[in-house]
Amino acid sequence: MINRVYNFSAGPSMLPLEVLKRVQSKLLDYEGSGMSVMEMSHRSKYYDAINNEAESLLRELMHVPDNYDIIFVQGGASMQFEAIPLNIHVNGKADYILSGNFSTKSYKEAKKFTDARAAASSEDKNFTYIPETTVDSFRPDADYVHICYNNTIYGTRFTKLPETPAGVPLVGDVSSNILSQEIDVSKFGVLYGGAQKNVAPAGVTVVIVRKDLQDKWSDICPTMLKWSTQIAQKSLYNTPPCWSTYVAMEVFRYLKEIGGVPAMQKINEEKAKILYDYLDESKFFVNKVNKKDRSLMNVPFFSPSAELDAKFIAEAAKEGLVTLKGHKLVGGMRASIYNAMPIEGVKKLVAFMKKFEVENG
Amino acid sequence: MINRVYNFSAGPSMLPLEVLKRVQSKLLDYEGSGMSVMEMSHRSKYYDAINNEAESLLRELMHVPDNYDIIFVQGGASMQFEAIPLNIHVNGKADYILSGNFSTKSYKEAKKFTDARAAASSEDKNFTYIPETTVDSFRPDADYVHICYNNTIYGTRFTKLPETPAGVPLVGDVSSNILSQEIDVSKFGVLYGGAQKNVAPAGVTVVIVRKDLQDKWSDICPTMLKWSTQIAQKSLYNTPPCWSTYVAMEVFRYLKEIGGVPAMQKINEEKAKILYDYLDESKFFVNKVNKKDRSLMNVPFFSPSAELDAKFIAEAAKEGLVTLKGHKLVGGMRASIYNAMPIEGVKKLVAFMKKFEVENG
């Protein structure tokens, strides 16, 4: 007897049930191959088809222009925090906007390999807003400007992209908002993201690199971290994380079937509105994020006390509303409502919050 | 209707059918969690239990002594080719035994970060044997001596480990023979291997590091490549490749159930003997490897001509004996008979080879 929960985990997180069922049904024999995708050579015709379709579907879904390459690599966004300054290394300086935990982490890692500078920060108010910048906030000879597009832990996102000086590419971490909303790829030099929120099970990382940024690596960049290594081999330089890329392909197919990113964004906006509208009217729960910077994906909120937070989390879990505990840097609760969270899950959460407010308010 | 094949792929390769069935049955709901392992937070109690059990079972199966740590990381053995000289960097020199493709690749990658030297090589005879060394083959102030324990492409393996100078640790790539035979971990400073042959689906890499070798990194070693980063966090510094580690745990459980490495080694020796015995008596097929250096895992062989090789591969596939084409560096055929290849698969292959010899000899 299968009793699925609504899992509000910040990542790894829910996958579409339809995708899981498809994957399960083909697990012992993928399309007549007589083997699982977990068992097949990455040089086989079966896997080649998967790898190609994953790339072309992602290109289609995100409208990735022809002058960009897409690769599927290992290591997570954390590996890219170091790969970025090692791959784009011309003047040896780079500007970072610090809007949360991962942007700060990427900035600190970059310092080892480039003159990284914090061009703006919202640390003064515990990252509850997105810092404003102008073109003058950045060095004109910076190799790039880095942002984290959506901040998983603090629940903020950029609703307007920063303007960078002429010729300075924007690099964006889209781990927690890729495919959840329309993203104008042409505004970026590089986009990257771990798969485990909106794309696939953990273990694969998407990197989208404009062609003119593929030959600017530092001498000390390891071969395996060099984007050009995998671009030249279509992500097959060494054995890739086949299973994660395969599930990503199934997620891309499913997303296309339901209407692509515009349809998904509409659903996500609806889900977020249900939750934020209730938070704004509640006399009990509160979201502390600057309204215009609110994330569509991650919604931190608080009850009046740490004791009530703990009670809420425990009682919600009994109702099948799980992984609602906030990150330790923020506290309280956090509902991550990625693409695969059904609207019913958000409705059930809000209904439970209302009931909890009545009982404990 | 499921019609499984015998898949002789060099990797990714077969997984035990029993493991695949267990994984399939729990795919939508892992042990009452209401979610797939692909969906759960790596900080959840469920995944914590998986991560811990994978580590402790591998420690038990390989008799890993207490003064070694085990981590599960991303990037494959190829990433470790660079991680090794960046992690063990004291005198900035390292000696390599070149016994095939991957040992040569690791040597070439190491040159970027250390004074790597080829202490011995079997390239003169296209890597059909394991080069002999004595303690004097190595520099006494080398940071380490590196070997590839089993050579996947050329079908050789070390049956006797090289003696290194006092205090110089041996580093071994065990990608294609881990858990297939007893390995004396205490003879090594570091062992590492990609999972996709004997352990799990591609995407996770096992690294076993002696404690005294965990603080010798180079200044330019990226945080994500530093073993100590993941050791300190029990492989959870960033989001790990959860699914691959989970399947690894199921493989370890299964291996323990059937009697552990000694039982597996016995089966593997039996499988290899069936194939080599036939090759030695055949007037048609030939294995060109130095007999005493023959691999238990990878068996390259040739018919009298490239045309007959192609015919053999095509006809074998029709019988459900697939991925038998040899690597392009060697040609001919190659049967990879890893742990999960049943003895029935090897018997069926040999029966088919005999029939093919009669028909085409």
XYZ file of C-alpha atoms in Angstrom:
722
model
C 0.000 0.000 0.000
C 1.623 3.221 -1.166
C 0.900 6.363 0.789
C 2.724 9.293 -0.798
C 3.393 12.439 1.210
C 3.644 16.103 0.222
C 7.345 16.664 0.643
C 8.349 20.320 1.070
C 12.092 19.557 1.080
C 14.411 22.275 -0.237
C 16.235 19.612 -2.249
C 16.459 16.852 -3.159
C 12.725 17.243 -3.548
C 9.609 15.852 -5.171
C 9.606 14.494 -8.698
C 6.430 14.265 -10.785
C 4.644 11.042 -9.824
C 4.006 10.356 -13.493
C 7.778 10.456 -14.145
C 8.512 8.116 -11.235
C 5.939 5.643 -12.531
C 7.396 5.700 -16.041
C 10.882 5.188 -14.704
C 9.716 2.370 -12.444
C 7.948 0.531 -15.245
C 11.091 0.512 -17.422
C 13.528 -0.207 -14.628
C 14.358 -3.822 -15.539
C 14.170 -3.402 -19.307
C 14.524 -0.019 -20.962
C 12.650 0.054 -24.247
C 13.412 -3.498 -25.217
C 17.149 -3.229 -24.531
C 16.949 -6.067 -22.012
C 18.699 -3.950 -19.391
C 18.152 -1.088 -16.978
C 19.386 2.409 -17.819
C 21.517 1.888 -14.688
C 23.349 -0.935 -16.472
C 23.938 0.328 -19.977
C 27.170 1.558 -21.479
C 27.238 5.322 -21.845
C 28.545 4.653 -25.358
C 25.490 2.552 -26.301
C 22.894 3.697 -28.832
C 20.281 3.706 -26.065
C 22.164 6.060 -23.812
C 23.289 8.198 -26.717
C 19.618 8.786 -27.535
C 18.884 9.703 -23.902
C 21.828 12.099 -23.699
C 20.870 13.789 -26.976
C 17.196 14.078 -26.115
C 17.933 15.510 -22.664
C 20.086 18.188 -24.278
C 17.647 19.060 -27.056
C 14.581 19.133 -24.801
C 16.284 21.401 -22.295
C 17.365 23.655 -25.154
C 13.793 23.785 -26.411
C 12.190 24.307 -22.990
C 14.568 27.130 -22.015
C 14.895 28.594 -25.534
C 18.670 28.286 -25.290
C 20.179 30.169 -28.261
C 22.517 28.421 -30.714
C 25.562 30.252 -29.410
C 25.350 28.382 -26.108
C 26.345 24.805 -25.274
C 24.607 22.672 -22.655
C 26.448 20.057 -20.614
C 25.431 17.620 -17.902
C 28.231 17.186 -15.372
C 28.915 15.869 -11.874
C 29.723 17.678 -8.640
C 26.718 19.907 -8.024
C 26.565 23.697 -7.995
C 29.273 23.582 -5.301
C 31.743 22.271 -7.871
C 30.790 25.112 -10.204
C 31.505 27.657 -7.457
C 35.152 26.781 -8.143
C 34.820 25.906 -11.814
C 33.551 29.411 -12.659
C 36.624 31.442 -11.610
C 38.835 28.687 -13.061
C 37.008 28.734 -16.414
C 36.553 32.489 -16.870
C 39.963 33.789 -15.980
C 41.178 36.735 -18.045
C 41.813 39.719 -15.762
C 41.584 37.634 -12.624
C 38.815 39.654 -10.976
C 35.122 38.967 -10.531
C 32.190 40.723 -8.839
C 29.611 38.947 -6.702
C 26.199 39.965 -5.418
C 25.714 38.429 -1.989
C 22.028 37.678 -1.574
C 22.146 34.556 0.569
C 23.993 31.463 1.644
C 25.019 29.965 -1.686
C 25.987 33.251 -3.321
C 28.216 33.910 -0.293
C 29.646 30.409 -0.525
C 30.392 30.806 -4.219
C 32.056 34.153 -3.493
C 34.254 32.651 -0.775
C 35.305 29.737 -2.964
C 36.072 32.085 -5.861
C 38.472 34.113 -3.700
C 40.915 31.241 -3.886
C 41.240 31.557 -7.654
C 40.398 35.162 -8.517
C 40.162 38.623 -6.984
C 36.536 38.206 -5.971
C 34.764 41.294 -4.694
C 31.385 41.680 -2.999
C 29.719 44.314 -5.193
C 26.542 44.344 -3.107
C 25.128 42.447 -0.164
C 21.911 42.072 1.803
C 23.592 40.466 4.772
C 22.717 43.530 6.905
C 19.107 42.325 7.090
C 19.843 38.594 7.139
C 19.349 38.344 3.364
C 15.629 39.145 3.484
C 15.880 41.254 0.312
C 17.714 41.420 -3.018
C 20.363 44.178 -3.045
C 19.920 46.928 -5.637
C 22.764 47.560 -8.062
C 23.502 49.821 -11.014
C 26.030 49.321 -13.771
C 28.468 51.337 -11.640
C 28.319 48.775 -8.869
C 30.633 46.548 -10.919
C 34.208 46.806 -12.128
C 34.312 47.325 -15.910
C 37.248 44.917 -16.172
C 35.662 42.180 -14.060
C 35.746 38.789 -15.778
C 32.094 38.306 -14.807
C 29.342 39.293 -12.374
C 27.828 36.431 -10.367
C 24.332 36.135 -8.931
C 22.265 33.411 -7.323
C 18.945 33.884 -9.138
C 16.762 32.333 -6.415
C 17.868 32.003 -2.796
C 16.714 28.636 -1.488
C 17.388 29.262 2.182
C 16.182 32.861 2.512
C 13.278 32.687 0.071
C 14.142 35.587 -2.223
C 14.710 35.909 -5.942
C 15.802 38.452 -8.496
C 12.764 39.840 -10.304
C 14.989 42.195 -12.330
C 18.452 41.175 -13.503
C 21.422 43.433 -12.683
C 22.867 45.498 -15.511
C 26.558 44.718 -15.975
C 29.227 46.881 -17.669
C 29.667 46.406 -21.421
C 31.325 43.076 -22.179
C 31.061 41.753 -18.619
C 29.022 38.532 -18.666
C 26.441 37.705 -16.028
C 26.800 34.267 -14.413
C 23.734 32.834 -12.705
C 23.166 29.971 -10.284
C 19.691 28.692 -11.157
C 19.745 25.565 -8.982
C 16.435 26.394 -7.332
C 14.502 28.134 -10.096
C 15.550 26.483 -13.361
C 12.460 25.566 -15.438
C 10.132 27.094 -12.844
C 9.798 30.414 -14.662
C 10.844 31.926 -17.963
C 14.546 32.795 -17.900
C 16.111 34.906 -20.629
C 19.254 32.874 -21.283
C 20.625 35.541 -23.621
C 21.059 37.873 -20.641
C 23.663 35.469 -19.200
C 27.113 34.272 -20.147
C 26.755 31.156 -18.015
C 23.848 29.518 -16.200
C 24.314 26.536 -13.927
C 22.327 24.514 -11.461
C 22.192 21.296 -9.503
C 19.365 19.067 -10.705
C 17.874 18.009 -7.396
C 15.153 20.658 -7.133
C 13.390 21.040 -10.475
C 15.206 18.711 -12.862
C 16.163 15.241 -11.644
C 17.550 13.235 -8.741
C 20.787 14.629 -7.287
C 23.985 13.750 -9.109
C 23.808 15.782 -12.285
C 24.427 19.489 -12.791
C 23.332 21.521 -15.790
C 25.801 24.073 -17.183
C 24.867 26.367 -20.081
C 27.867 28.256 -21.485
C 28.026 30.901 -24.192
C 30.552 29.918 -26.841
C 32.841 32.942 -26.383
C 33.395 31.963 -22.719
C 34.719 28.491 -23.442
C 38.424 29.240 -23.910
C 39.246 31.546 -21.006
C 40.357 29.029 -18.422
C 43.166 29.396 -15.912
C 46.309 27.264 -16.247
C 45.499 25.523 -12.980
C 41.961 24.542 -13.978
C 41.667 20.759 -13.660
C 40.673 19.020 -16.906
C 37.545 17.631 -15.263
C 36.400 21.100 -14.144
C 37.009 22.657 -17.551
C 33.699 23.184 -19.342
C 35.352 22.762 -22.732
C 36.343 19.187 -21.803
C 32.732 18.078 -21.567
C 31.441 20.394 -24.302
C 33.818 18.786 -26.815
C 32.572 15.324 -25.827
C 28.866 16.152 -25.478
C 28.995 15.404 -21.719
C 30.600 11.992 -22.357
C 34.281 12.731 -21.645
C 34.124 10.200 -18.824
C 31.276 8.024 -17.555
C 28.395 10.430 -16.892
C 25.766 10.164 -14.122
C 23.522 8.260 -16.568
C 20.573 7.595 -14.294
C 20.146 11.211 -13.197
C 20.425 12.456 -16.778
C 17.887 9.845 -17.864
C 15.365 10.919 -15.227
C 16.034 14.533 -16.249
C 15.048 13.575 -19.806
C 11.798 12.064 -18.510
C 11.129 15.249 -16.494
C 11.765 17.390 -19.584
C 9.379 15.235 -21.634
C 6.713 15.568 -18.970
C 7.192 19.321 -18.663
C 6.824 19.681 -22.425
C 3.648 17.587 -22.350
C 1.992 19.828 -19.782
C 2.776 22.990 -21.763
C 6.408 23.800 -21.053
C 7.812 26.548 -18.853
C 4.997 29.104 -19.419
C 2.382 26.621 -18.180
C 4.612 25.586 -15.284
C 5.253 29.210 -14.309
C 1.508 29.883 -14.217
C 0.969 26.943 -11.875
C 3.923 28.019 -9.716
C 2.591 31.580 -9.467
C -0.783 30.227 -8.439
C 0.768 27.951 -5.800
C 2.899 30.768 -4.370
C -0.059 33.173 -4.336
C -2.159 30.773 -2.276
C 0.574 30.554 0.335
C 1.646 34.220 0.386
C -1.967 35.486 0.413
C -2.661 33.427 3.486
C 0.595 34.504 5.164
C -0.292 38.162 4.525
C -3.725 37.834 6.131
C -2.647 35.560 9.000
C -2.337 37.056 12.494
C -0.217 34.079 13.502
C 2.218 33.157 10.742
C 4.586 35.642 9.143
C 6.933 35.717 6.135
C 9.761 38.221 6.731
C 10.950 38.654 3.156
C 10.747 41.961 1.283
C 7.508 41.495 -0.673
C 8.769 42.364 -4.126
C 11.702 39.965 -3.747
C 9.699 36.919 -2.677
C 10.698 33.593 -4.158
C 8.203 31.492 -6.107
C 9.953 28.351 -4.955
C 10.944 28.687 -1.294
C 8.677 30.255 1.321
C 10.099 30.656 4.839
C 7.582 31.479 7.558
C 7.327 31.692 11.332
C 4.778 31.122 14.049
C 4.962 33.351 17.164
C 7.512 31.123 18.952
C 10.109 28.420 18.461
C 7.963 26.062 20.545
C 4.962 26.572 18.272
C 7.218 26.130 15.216
C 8.269 22.737 16.534
C 4.694 21.788 17.325
C 3.569 22.857 13.851
C 6.282 20.823 12.130
C 5.472 17.707 14.158
C 1.709 17.926 13.648
C 2.027 18.744 9.945
C 4.152 15.624 9.451
C 1.345 13.511 10.876
C -0.891 14.937 8.141
C 1.578 13.933 5.409
C 3.033 17.446 5.067
C 6.736 16.740 5.589
C 10.190 18.383 5.608
C 8.801 21.753 6.647
C 11.541 22.649 9.126
C 13.318 25.873 8.193
C 17.045 25.974 7.494
C 19.134 26.441 10.625
C 20.373 29.819 9.350
C 16.796 31.143 9.334
C 14.777 28.988 11.719
C 11.009 28.613 11.674
C 9.453 26.763 8.758
C 10.099 26.661 5.030
C 7.837 25.319 2.331
C 9.705 24.564 -0.878
C 7.100 24.389 -3.605
C 9.076 23.352 -6.659
C 7.583 22.319 -10.006
C 6.661 18.820 -8.837
C 4.705 19.986 -5.773
C 1.057 19.673 -6.800
C -1.264 22.597 -6.107
C -3.226 20.206 -3.877
C -0.168 19.995 -1.620
C -0.101 23.763 -1.157
C -3.848 23.882 -0.543
C -3.563 21.144 2.032
C -0.690 22.972 3.725
C -2.640 26.245 3.904
C -5.740 24.457 5.219
C -3.574 22.887 7.913
C -1.978 26.254 8.753
C -5.428 27.814 9.161
C -6.516 25.037 11.463
C -3.288 25.333 13.449
C -3.768 29.107 13.750
C -7.276 28.662 15.109
C -6.157 26.030 17.606
C -3.007 27.842 18.769
C -3.567 31.522 17.991
C 7.204 -9.115 -21.163
C 10.712 -8.660 -19.830
C 13.522 -10.288 -21.726
C 16.801 -9.564 -19.966
C 20.094 -9.895 -21.841
C 23.581 -10.895 -20.725
C 25.338 -7.558 -20.955
C 29.149 -7.802 -21.218
C 29.640 -4.012 -21.090
C 32.913 -2.761 -19.582
C 30.899 -0.236 -17.588
C 28.305 0.862 -16.754
C 27.457 -2.802 -16.518
C 25.054 -5.351 -15.090
C 23.611 -5.029 -11.602
C 22.255 -8.021 -9.673
C 18.677 -8.633 -10.828
C 17.655 -9.109 -7.212
C 18.949 -5.620 -6.377
C 17.120 -4.048 -9.321
C 13.881 -5.712 -8.234
C 14.248 -4.482 -4.653
C 14.966 -0.976 -5.858
C 12.033 -1.080 -8.249
C 9.585 -2.230 -5.589
C 10.504 0.651 -3.281
C 10.742 3.295 -5.978
C 7.554 5.228 -5.149
C 7.724 4.794 -1.384
C 10.960 3.964 0.395
C 10.287 2.072 3.604
C 7.119 3.941 4.488
C 8.626 7.397 3.982
C 5.992 8.202 1.369
C 8.678 9.241 -1.106
C 11.307 7.861 -3.446
C 14.973 7.861 -2.444
C 15.317 10.149 -5.488
C 13.163 12.747 -3.719
C 14.394 12.782 -0.153
C 16.543 15.371 1.539
C 20.113 14.193 2.034
C 19.727 15.543 5.588
C 16.702 13.306 6.303
C 16.844 10.400 8.737
C 16.107 8.010 5.863
C 19.053 9.095 3.776
C 21.295 9.364 6.798
C 20.636 5.683 7.472
C 21.432 4.795 3.842
C 24.649 6.797 3.860
C 25.789 5.240 7.133
C 24.904 1.700 6.112
C 26.652 2.038 2.744
C 29.809 3.125 4.548
C 29.712 0.464 7.229
C 28.869 -2.385 4.853
C 31.689 -1.441 2.497
C 34.040 -1.238 5.469
C 32.942 -4.698 6.563
C 33.078 -6.276 3.097
C 36.555 -4.928 2.329
C 37.896 -5.220 5.895
C 38.839 -1.537 5.827
C 40.970 -0.827 8.924
C 39.964 1.868 11.413
C 42.746 4.195 10.330
C 41.068 4.716 6.959
C 38.052 6.848 6.051
C 35.588 5.993 3.286
C 33.817 8.663 1.254
C 31.313 8.586 -1.588
C 31.925 11.460 -3.999
C 31.054 12.640 -7.496
C 33.179 12.924 -10.626
C 34.327 9.386 -11.323
C 37.856 8.005 -11.222
C 38.761 10.680 -13.790
C 38.203 13.355 -11.166
C 40.463 11.443 -8.784
C 43.236 11.381 -11.403
C 43.572 15.089 -10.586
C 42.455 14.947 -6.960
C 45.320 12.572 -6.067
C 48.299 14.846 -6.892
C 46.348 17.780 -5.439
C 45.640 15.928 -2.175
C 49.011 14.257 -1.626
C 51.382 17.075 -2.307
C 54.473 17.179 -0.104
C 57.603 16.879 -2.243
C 55.705 17.470 -5.472
C 56.785 14.232 -7.160
C 54.957 10.996 -7.811
C 55.738 7.712 -9.579
C 53.321 5.923 -11.880
C 53.209 2.406 -13.290
C 51.763 2.577 -16.775
C 49.883 -0.653 -17.390
C 47.074 0.546 -19.640
C 44.795 3.344 -20.706
C 43.558 4.679 -17.396
C 46.906 4.465 -15.615
C 48.386 6.464 -18.498
C 45.544 8.957 -18.325
C 45.985 9.403 -14.576
C 49.738 9.898 -15.125
C 49.154 12.556 -17.782
C 46.634 14.439 -15.649
C 48.970 14.311 -12.644
C 51.774 15.955 -14.616
C 49.850 19.213 -14.430
C 50.089 19.276 -10.635
C 53.169 17.273 -9.704
C 56.437 15.977 -11.127
C 54.896 12.724 -12.322
C 57.311 10.082 -13.583
C 56.641 6.815 -15.413
C 58.483 4.327 -13.222
C 57.589 1.376 -15.445
C 55.448 0.760 -18.512
C 54.140 -2.097 -20.623
C 53.302 0.114 -23.570
C 56.012 -1.644 -25.639
C 53.705 -4.661 -26.022
C 50.430 -2.752 -26.162
C 49.864 -3.251 -22.430
C 49.411 -7.025 -22.695
C 51.346 -7.568 -19.445
C 51.948 -5.998 -16.041
C 55.415 -4.419 -15.808
C 57.769 -5.822 -13.150
C 59.165 -3.421 -10.570
C 61.417 -3.554 -7.523
C 61.631 -1.103 -4.667
C 64.421 0.616 -6.615
C 62.066 1.415 -9.467
C 60.639 4.251 -7.383
C 62.008 7.501 -6.007
C 62.365 7.306 -2.217
C 61.016 10.857 -1.884
C 58.011 10.335 -4.148
C 54.747 11.470 -2.552
C 53.152 8.208 -3.697
C 53.310 5.361 -6.222
C 50.193 4.934 -8.390
C 48.836 1.777 -9.995
C 45.659 0.782 -11.784
C 44.933 -2.566 -10.118
C 42.879 -4.037 -12.973
C 43.104 -2.766 -16.543
C 39.605 -2.719 -18.019
C 40.587 -2.161 -21.631
C 43.606 -4.463 -21.893
C 42.374 -7.218 -19.605
C 45.298 -7.438 -17.182
C 45.611 -7.136 -13.421
C 48.265 -7.010 -10.738
C 48.504 -10.390 -9.042
C 51.358 -9.125 -6.847
C 51.471 -5.573 -5.539
C 54.610 -3.483 -6.140
C 56.918 -2.893 -3.199
C 57.357 0.833 -2.571
C 60.187 2.598 -0.689
C 59.720 3.052 3.056
C 57.071 5.672 3.782
C 55.899 5.980 0.174
C 52.183 5.101 0.011
C 50.686 3.023 -2.766
C 47.625 4.540 -4.470
C 45.347 2.171 -6.360
C 42.571 2.652 -8.897
C 40.186 -0.237 -8.223
C 37.352 0.911 -10.492
C 37.123 -2.413 -12.269
C 38.018 -4.909 -9.557
C 36.658 -3.503 -6.289
C 34.684 -6.183 -4.387
C 35.488 -8.795 -7.035
C 38.440 -10.258 -5.138
C 40.055 -9.879 -1.736
C 42.086 -6.661 -1.599
C 44.472 -5.967 1.261
C 43.529 -2.361 2.008
C 46.395 -2.016 4.490
C 48.868 -2.273 1.593
C 47.521 1.023 0.202
C 47.484 4.641 1.277
C 44.513 5.397 -0.972
C 42.095 3.253 -2.981
C 39.528 4.749 -5.322
C 37.092 3.611 -7.938
C 34.094 4.607 -10.009
C 31.018 2.619 -9.007
C 29.687 1.658 -12.407
C 31.313 -1.754 -12.710
C 30.953 -3.663 -9.446
C 29.237 -1.269 -7.055
C 26.322 0.818 -8.342
C 25.005 2.871 -11.237
C 27.440 5.528 -12.495
C 27.578 8.784 -10.557
C 29.287 7.838 -7.340
C 32.969 7.209 -6.671
C 34.392 5.398 -3.666
C 37.547 6.847 -2.076
C 39.278 5.128 0.844
C 41.965 7.290 2.448
C 44.405 6.480 5.242
C 44.176 9.086 7.978
C 47.794 10.272 7.725
C 47.214 11.255 4.054
C 44.332 13.625 4.724
C 46.228 16.849 5.383
C 48.820 16.968 2.610
C 46.914 18.941 -0.014
C 48.297 21.536 -2.382
C 47.278 25.198 -1.962
C 45.525 25.113 -5.312
C 43.405 22.059 -4.520
C 39.741 23.031 -4.981
C 37.640 22.560 -1.831
C 35.389 20.117 -3.668
C 38.333 17.931 -4.728
C 39.852 17.882 -1.243
C 39.190 14.519 0.415
C 39.165 16.121 3.861
C 36.153 18.255 2.862
C 33.944 15.208 2.424
C 35.599 13.146 5.172
C 34.748 15.829 7.738
C 31.104 15.821 6.578
C 30.695 12.058 6.085
C 30.199 12.552 2.315
C 27.481 15.160 2.916
C 29.397 18.419 2.405
C 27.093 19.191 -0.499
C 24.165 17.258 -1.973
C 25.535 13.768 -2.703
C 24.539 11.475 -5.593
C 21.908 9.892 -3.324
C 20.421 7.401 -5.740
C 23.744 5.842 -6.734
C 24.850 5.588 -3.108
C 21.508 4.006 -2.227
C 21.819 1.360 -4.942
C 25.401 0.778 -3.771
C 24.027 0.041 -0.307
C 21.590 -2.491 -1.792
C 24.462 -4.104 -3.735
C 26.558 -4.305 -0.550
C 23.653 -5.925 1.311
C 23.217 -8.451 -1.464
C 26.928 -9.214 -1.616
C 26.991 -9.799 2.117
C 23.971 -12.118 1.847
C 25.672 -14.326 -0.726
C 28.817 -14.676 1.389
C 30.799 -11.502 0.867
C 33.960 -11.009 -1.166
C 35.432 -14.510 -0.639
C 32.287 -16.130 -2.076
C 32.163 -13.599 -4.908
C 35.842 -14.143 -5.725
C 35.261 -17.885 -5.972
C 32.415 -17.370 -8.437
C 34.488 -14.857 -10.416
C 37.437 -17.256 -10.610
C 35.105 -19.967 -11.824
C 33.579 -17.684 -14.455
C 36.991 -16.543 -15.697
C 38.319 -20.119 -15.791
C 35.449 -21.264 -18.026
C 36.246 -18.520 -20.512
C 40.052 -18.704 -20.410
C 40.079 -22.526 -20.548
C 38.052 -22.402 -23.717
C 40.203 -19.634 -25.204
C 43.333 -21.688 -24.496
C 41.992 -24.758 -26.267
C 40.315 -22.908 -29.156
C 41.971 -22.988 -32.579
C 39.909 -19.972 -33.591
C 39.697 -17.461 -30.755
C 42.741 -16.074 -28.963
C 43.444 -14.005 -25.853
C 46.759 -12.136 -26.240
C 47.405 -11.272 -22.601
C 50.368 -12.611 -20.639
C 48.802 -15.591 -18.842
C 49.874 -14.793 -15.324
C 48.568 -11.229 -15.625
C 45.100 -12.087 -16.881
C 42.197 -10.101 -15.462
C 39.331 -11.846 -13.702
C 36.979 -9.116 -14.879
C 37.785 -8.181 -18.468
C 38.648 -10.729 -21.129
C 39.639 -9.403 -24.560
C 39.717 -11.967 -27.380
C 39.993 -12.135 -31.137
C 38.763 -14.272 -34.003
C 41.061 -14.732 -37.024
C 39.866 -11.528 -38.754
C 38.144 -8.206 -38.218
C 35.313 -9.388 -40.490
C 34.715 -12.468 -38.338
C 34.901 -10.298 -35.203
C 32.087 -8.140 -36.571
C 30.058 -11.193 -37.556
C 30.547 -12.704 -34.116
C 29.425 -9.545 -32.321
C 26.307 -9.227 -34.493
C 25.284 -12.874 -34.152
C 25.985 -12.959 -30.406
C 23.700 -9.948 -29.911
C 20.844 -11.867 -31.535
C 21.357 -14.532 -28.854
C 21.078 -11.956 -26.058
C 24.879 -11.746 -25.526
C 25.438 -8.009 -25.903
C 28.097 -5.281 -25.728
C 30.889 -7.656 -26.709
C 32.725 -5.267 -29.015
C 36.329 -4.684 -27.920
C 37.587 -1.224 -27.038
C 38.856 0.716 -30.055
C 42.397 0.727 -28.620
C 42.484 -3.087 -28.735
C 39.880 -4.190 -31.269
C 38.303 -7.635 -31.406
C 35.922 -8.601 -28.637
C 35.870 -8.089 -24.889
C 33.747 -9.882 -22.341
C 33.508 -7.974 -19.072
C 32.366 -10.466 -16.484
C 31.891 -8.365 -13.369
C 30.283 -9.530 -10.131
C 26.731 -9.217 -11.459
C 27.328 -11.353 -14.566
C 25.813 -14.731 -13.715
C 27.853 -17.855 -14.415
C 25.042 -18.855 -16.811
C 25.936 -15.815 -18.928
C 29.546 -16.964 -19.270
C 28.471 -20.529 -20.051
C 26.076 -19.286 -22.698
C 28.826 -17.111 -24.180
C 31.292 -20.017 -24.367
C 28.652 -22.314 -25.870
C 27.999 -19.679 -28.514
C 31.731 -19.225 -29.161
C 32.113 -22.989 -29.675
C 29.237 -23.032 -32.116
C 30.655 -20.018 -33.938
C 34.075 -21.693 -34.127
C 32.580 -24.819 -35.667
C 30.583 -22.829 -38.192
C 33.337 -20.395 -39.135
C 36.589 -22.154 -38.258
